[in-house]
Amino acid sequence: MKNFSIWLKLCVLNFFVVSVVGVMMRYNMAFSLPGLTHKFTQEAHSHFAFYGWVSASIYLFVTKYLSEISEKLNFKKYQYLMIANQIGSYGMLFTFLYGGYFWLSIIFASIALFTGFAYFIFLLIDTKSNRNPEIIWLKSGAFFTTISAIGIFGLAYFSSRKDEFEVLFRASTYFYLHYQYNGFFLFSCVGLLLISLKKYGIQISEKLNKTIFFLLFIGCFFGYGLSILWTEIPDLLYGFFTIVSLIQLLGAWKLWSFVWKNRSKFSENHFIQKLLLAVVGFSFLMKFILQIASAIPSLGIYAFNSINIVIAYLHLVLLLGISLFLIWKIVDLDYFKFDKTVNCGILLMVFGIVLNEIILSLAAIFSIFYIPFLSAKYWLLFASVIIMISIGSFIKSLKVD
């Protein structure tokens, strides 16, 4: 694939921009940054993280994969798709920082959103005869990103009338987040993982692949119900969604076990690669365990009524899980010049992200027991600065062909 390394560097640069906005947001909470509205900054931070960093990286890795398995496909359309995604991403970054949800930010959000639709259509057309085990994961990831659009349209409409439709606004938010996190991000990353495992001679059987896929797909499709347990729903549905959470955990455990059983084939991996994959695997299992915990009424009350718990969970998935997996993918593709700068940078990043998660988790736990944690905002700022420095330290180490 032409210009892959340039696109890759842009994706990592975008990750750095996400961290910079994160530092701005944390600094504003700890002290004060004139002219910065916390809500607008938060919206810019999350949207740019989703599209400028995660979605852009997934599009890039999938395009590279398709270029390797078929030379007959026209890849210019994927280049245009990635350009459109960058336009939408940077447009959202600046417009959300300026004024949150308004007509211009919605236009850029729509550009990024329709880019996802185009990506889904391209995949369906270009892989219709491909029977590789990873394809079903990549297609399903793209399918879920189109479903998440329902939540986006709901957010755009209800944001202007939040007081009148507070429950629907919140439900739309969770709808979008669920099918992005548990659908597009997770399924795409599993597909990319299976692609990487092949070079180590690790090939998943068709039966096991279908079993894991079925469990996680059913769990994700119906799993949105786990995000709205804070509403009044019939006991029968509550029980159904609890079963769904168990189905998801079973699928996650089977996938984790498959990778674990083949860990000896990673013996030649660099320590950094093993560390990243281990942390990602841990966060992957923790995510599904926490989902089951949220289905327990006595715990669910705290989970859905504490913003600290919600933020800790979202960071567990997006930072500790998805983002570190994408960094692992970059390292696995051998696009880093391994030296002390890269090693220290990635170790520092893992430390910063883990520290961030610990502080968020402690803040969530303390809030349940009404224990003040006044220094949390300063620790979160410290963790954010560490993450920003670590990303910036190894951007220059990326190879450019």
XYZ file of C-alpha atoms in Angstrom:
401
model
C 0.000 0.000 0.000
C 1.412 3.358 -1.057
C 2.023 6.025 1.572
C 1.179 3.614 4.389
C 3.919 4.909 6.666
C 2.817 8.529 6.121
C -0.768 7.679 6.994
C 0.451 5.726 9.995
C 2.437 8.673 11.282
C -0.631 10.875 10.844
C -2.703 8.456 12.931
C -0.145 8.498 15.753
C 0.058 12.286 15.460
C -3.711 12.361 15.902
C -3.324 10.225 19.024
C -0.900 12.858 20.280
C -3.463 15.596 19.528
C -6.035 13.610 21.534
C -3.617 13.558 24.468
C -2.966 17.316 24.159
C -6.694 18.073 24.308
C -6.903 15.663 27.249
C -4.218 17.644 29.088
C -6.076 20.890 28.333
C -9.259 19.415 29.758
C -7.558 18.081 32.899
C -5.701 21.359 33.439
C -8.958 23.279 33.173
C -10.458 21.013 35.844
C -7.475 21.333 38.200
C -6.836 25.043 37.732
C -8.481 27.083 35.000
C -7.858 27.696 31.330
C -9.500 30.932 30.137
C -11.790 30.557 27.134
C -12.137 26.794 27.523
C -15.557 25.266 28.146
C -15.252 21.848 29.795
C -18.266 20.335 28.044
C -17.086 21.492 24.606
C -13.539 20.284 25.263
C -14.835 16.897 26.375
C -16.908 16.545 23.202
C -13.966 17.547 20.988
C -11.672 15.149 22.867
C -13.969 12.131 22.552
C -15.019 12.683 18.936
C -11.469 13.233 17.714
C -10.298 10.166 19.650
C -13.001 8.058 18.013
C -12.484 9.226 14.432
C -9.072 10.895 14.179
C -7.268 8.144 16.085
C -9.173 4.843 16.404
C -11.334 4.847 13.256
C -8.509 6.272 11.133
C -6.138 3.535 12.338
C -8.685 0.782 11.687
C -9.360 2.083 8.163
C -5.619 2.189 7.524
C -4.819 -1.304 8.814
C -7.752 -2.865 6.961
C -6.784 -1.096 3.740
C -3.226 -2.389 4.093
C -4.549 -5.904 4.663
C -6.802 -5.747 1.585
C -3.912 -4.485 -0.542
C -1.869 -7.525 0.527
C -4.502 -10.146 -0.306
C -5.695 -8.624 -3.581
C -3.825 -6.505 -6.093
C -6.847 -6.141 -8.389
C -8.880 -3.926 -6.082
C -9.064 -0.188 -6.632
C -7.630 1.330 -3.463
C -8.036 4.971 -4.448
C -11.521 4.900 -2.946
C -10.012 3.925 0.416
C -7.568 6.807 0.138
C -10.486 9.188 -0.471
C -12.330 7.580 2.434
C -9.415 8.210 4.794
C -9.061 11.806 3.564
C -12.774 12.408 4.177
C -12.424 10.934 7.655
C -9.557 13.304 8.450
C -11.578 16.286 7.227
C -14.485 15.251 9.432
C -12.185 14.529 12.391
C -10.330 17.861 12.374
C -13.539 19.701 11.586
C -15.137 18.183 14.689
C -12.061 18.919 16.788
C -12.178 22.668 16.169
C -15.941 23.151 15.947
C -16.671 21.193 19.112
C -13.978 23.155 20.934
C -15.608 26.341 19.708
C -19.258 25.659 20.424
C -20.119 22.024 21.108
C -23.102 20.712 19.164
C -24.246 23.248 16.570
C -24.882 23.202 12.826
C -21.222 23.233 11.699
C -19.998 20.585 14.130
C -22.951 18.408 13.099
C -21.910 18.774 9.434
C -18.382 17.548 10.187
C -19.767 14.767 12.387
C -21.976 13.738 9.463
C -18.943 13.620 7.138
C -17.153 11.259 9.531
C -20.328 9.251 10.009
C -21.005 8.778 6.294
C -17.364 7.805 5.870
C -18.174 4.851 8.112
C -21.130 3.978 5.873
C -18.871 4.059 2.803
C -16.315 1.874 4.578
C -19.004 -0.739 5.300
C -20.159 -0.765 1.668
C -16.583 -1.018 0.356
C -15.876 -3.981 2.628
C -19.035 -5.795 1.587
C -18.170 -5.408 -2.097
C -14.426 -6.061 -1.919
C -14.542 -9.104 0.384
C -17.700 -10.854 -0.815
C -15.734 -13.901 -2.007
C -13.185 -13.859 0.835
C -13.627 -16.662 3.379
C -10.691 -15.863 5.680
C -11.663 -16.060 9.383
C -10.868 -12.405 10.025
C -13.224 -11.079 7.350
C -16.404 -11.766 9.290
C -15.015 -9.720 12.187
C -14.039 -6.774 9.989
C -17.417 -6.752 8.231
C -19.302 -6.950 11.508
C -17.255 -4.117 12.959
C -18.215 -1.961 9.982
C -21.833 -3.080 10.370
C -21.942 -1.938 13.973
C -20.543 1.484 13.142
C -23.502 2.042 10.813
C -25.918 1.004 13.575
C -24.294 3.444 15.995
C -25.414 6.255 13.673
C -28.896 5.988 15.180
C -27.411 7.191 18.449
C -25.619 10.060 16.724
C -28.803 11.302 15.081
C -30.521 11.043 18.456
C -27.752 13.044 20.107
C -27.936 15.736 17.436
C -31.690 16.104 17.896
C -32.024 15.748 21.670
C -28.958 17.862 22.520
C -30.914 21.029 21.770
C -33.845 19.814 23.921
C -31.946 17.927 26.627
C -34.119 19.197 29.484
C -37.251 17.948 27.766
C -35.804 14.615 26.613
C -33.119 13.903 29.199
C -33.756 10.132 29.297
C -33.727 9.829 25.490
C -30.589 11.959 25.257
C -28.808 9.694 27.727
C -30.123 6.562 25.990
C -28.894 7.892 22.620
C -25.457 8.559 24.109
C -25.175 4.997 25.420
C -26.520 3.592 22.150
C -23.773 5.319 20.170
C -21.043 4.419 22.663
C -22.127 0.788 22.920
C -22.061 0.034 19.192
C -18.817 1.971 18.738
C -16.924 0.442 21.674
C -18.392 -3.061 21.784
C -19.132 -3.238 18.084
C -16.949 -1.334 15.627
C -13.811 -1.008 17.764
C -13.870 -4.451 19.376
C -14.815 -6.527 16.321
C -12.391 -4.669 14.058
C -9.549 -5.190 16.533
C -10.306 -8.912 16.844
C -10.124 -9.140 13.045
C -6.805 -7.279 13.015
C -5.528 -9.555 15.789
C -6.337 -12.694 13.763
C -4.487 -11.182 10.794
C -1.381 -10.573 12.926
C -1.496 -14.035 14.525
C -1.117 -15.699 11.122
C 2.477 -14.577 10.779
C 3.270 -16.471 13.984
C 1.700 -19.608 12.563
C -1.377 -19.237 14.755
C -4.488 -20.085 12.750
C -7.853 -20.234 14.459
C -10.096 -23.134 13.453
C -13.254 -22.359 11.536
C -15.431 -23.910 14.251
C -13.821 -21.999 17.119
C -13.860 -18.761 15.149
C -17.578 -19.102 14.408
C -18.340 -19.999 18.022
C -16.486 -16.987 19.433
C -17.953 -14.725 16.777
C -21.507 -15.929 17.411
C -21.206 -15.426 21.171
C -19.742 -11.928 20.887
C -22.027 -10.851 18.039
C -25.188 -11.904 19.863
C -23.806 -10.329 23.020
C -23.057 -7.047 21.268
C -26.271 -6.870 19.252
C -28.497 -7.325 22.289
C -25.979 -5.972 24.764
C -27.244 -2.424 24.401
C -29.835 -3.469 26.957
C -27.050 -3.574 29.555
C -26.554 0.150 28.974
C -30.144 1.050 29.816
C -30.675 -1.001 32.967
C -31.012 2.317 34.792
C -34.441 2.711 33.163
C -37.565 0.907 34.304
C -37.715 -2.329 32.324
C -39.643 -5.588 32.917
C -37.951 -8.250 35.043
C -38.042 -10.642 32.079
C -35.955 -8.273 29.972
C -33.613 -7.666 32.898
C -32.997 -11.411 33.114
C -32.483 -11.633 29.365
C -29.859 -8.898 29.352
C -28.098 -10.568 32.271
C -27.868 -13.771 30.200
C -26.514 -11.681 27.314
C -23.710 -10.410 29.554
C -22.773 -14.012 30.409
C -22.778 -14.959 26.727
C -20.360 -12.111 25.997
C -18.039 -13.165 28.805
C -18.000 -16.747 27.504
C -17.022 -15.522 24.030
C -14.323 -13.258 25.482
C -12.953 -16.106 27.599
C -12.766 -18.454 24.599
C -10.866 -15.857 22.576
C -8.522 -15.046 25.469
C -7.912 -18.784 26.047
C -7.101 -19.319 22.368
C -4.425 -16.624 22.415
C -3.106 -17.794 25.799
C -2.725 -21.411 24.635
C -0.598 -20.201 21.725
C 1.547 -17.841 23.818
C 4.673 -19.995 23.291
C 4.675 -18.943 19.629
C 5.240 -15.371 20.783
C 8.552 -16.400 22.390
C 10.609 -14.348 19.939
C 8.489 -11.236 20.510
C 10.066 -8.177 22.011
C 9.212 -7.636 25.687
C 7.253 -4.501 24.775
C 4.993 -6.465 22.425
C 4.283 -9.095 25.089
C 3.564 -6.426 27.688
C 1.147 -4.567 25.424
C -0.743 -7.735 24.489
C -0.939 -8.813 28.137
C -2.388 -5.448 29.214
C -4.869 -5.484 26.322
C -5.952 -9.027 27.226
C -6.476 -8.018 30.854
C -8.601 -4.990 29.946
C -10.557 -7.116 27.462
C -11.624 -9.584 30.169
C -12.214 -6.864 32.770
C -14.569 -5.082 30.413
C -16.917 -8.071 30.200
C -16.641 -8.862 33.918
C -17.688 -5.290 34.724
C -20.623 -5.590 32.336
C -21.864 -8.609 34.294
C -21.353 -6.722 37.557
C -23.480 -3.843 36.230
C -26.350 -6.302 35.738
C -26.452 -6.944 39.496
C -29.118 -4.498 40.758
C -27.248 -3.445 43.910
C -24.128 -2.643 41.845
C -25.907 -1.327 38.770
C -27.388 1.534 40.791
C -23.877 2.868 41.441
C -22.585 2.077 37.946
C -25.230 4.081 36.104
C -25.549 6.959 38.555
C -21.862 7.734 39.000
C -20.170 9.663 36.208
C -16.801 8.606 37.656
C -17.622 4.922 37.134
C -18.806 5.545 33.568
C -15.659 7.515 32.700
C -13.422 4.857 34.300
C -15.130 2.143 32.244
C -14.882 4.091 28.981
C -11.176 4.759 29.550
C -10.613 1.094 30.401
C -11.946 0.105 26.983
C -10.676 2.952 24.792
C -7.270 3.629 26.343
C -6.181 0.479 28.125
C -7.772 -1.823 25.560
C -8.283 -0.388 22.076
C -5.531 2.261 21.992
C -2.828 -0.020 23.400
C -3.920 -2.732 20.964
C -3.440 -0.316 18.060
C 0.010 0.580 19.396
C 0.732 -3.181 19.618
C -0.398 -3.528 16.008
C 1.994 -0.782 14.905
C 4.866 -2.410 16.798
C 3.931 -5.811 15.358
C 4.102 -4.400 11.819
C 7.701 -3.392 12.573
C 7.160 0.285 11.867
C 9.085 1.413 14.918
C 12.850 1.678 15.045
C 13.304 -0.137 18.344
C 15.622 1.896 20.526
C 15.657 3.302 24.049
C 13.366 6.166 23.036
C 10.657 3.816 21.761
C 11.014 1.408 24.675
C 10.851 4.166 27.285
C 8.072 5.924 25.412
C 5.800 2.871 25.308
C 6.577 1.885 28.903
C 5.823 5.446 29.984
C 2.574 5.354 28.020
C 1.475 2.100 29.668
C 2.361 3.562 33.077
C 0.427 6.773 32.372
C -2.654 4.947 31.070
C -2.660 2.474 33.992
C -2.205 5.349 36.462
C -5.059 7.229 34.795
C -7.305 4.163 35.148
C -6.335 3.642 38.795
C -7.128 7.265 39.712
C -10.456 7.165 37.842
C -11.350 3.887 39.556
C -10.420 5.211 43.005
C -12.446 8.360 42.371
C -15.399 6.176 41.410
C -15.094 3.955 44.488
C -14.609 6.897 46.862
C -17.666 8.645 45.422
C -19.812 5.607 46.252
C -18.846 5.897 49.931
C -18.916 9.718 49.886
C -15.199 9.893 50.596
C -13.610 13.083 49.222
C -10.721 12.625 46.807
C -9.783 16.242 46.250
C -6.360 15.491 44.796
C -7.813 13.286 42.007
C -7.919 16.154 39.501
C -4.203 16.816 40.011
C -3.285 13.134 39.665
C -5.380 12.897 36.491
C -3.565 15.923 35.094
C -0.246 14.292 35.959
C -1.258 11.040 34.228
C -2.469 12.972 31.156
C 0.842 14.811 30.865
C 2.731 11.488 31.086
C 0.601 10.011 28.293
C 1.104 13.102 26.117
C 4.885 13.101 26.602
C 5.136 9.355 25.935
C 3.245 9.580 22.633
C 5.237 12.593 21.503
C 8.533 10.895 22.373
C 8.190 8.093 19.851
C 6.348 9.757 16.949
C 9.704 10.616 15.413
C 10.775 6.978 15.692
C 8.149 5.825 13.190
C 9.646 4.774 9.900
C 8.723 6.746 6.793
C 9.329 4.981 3.482
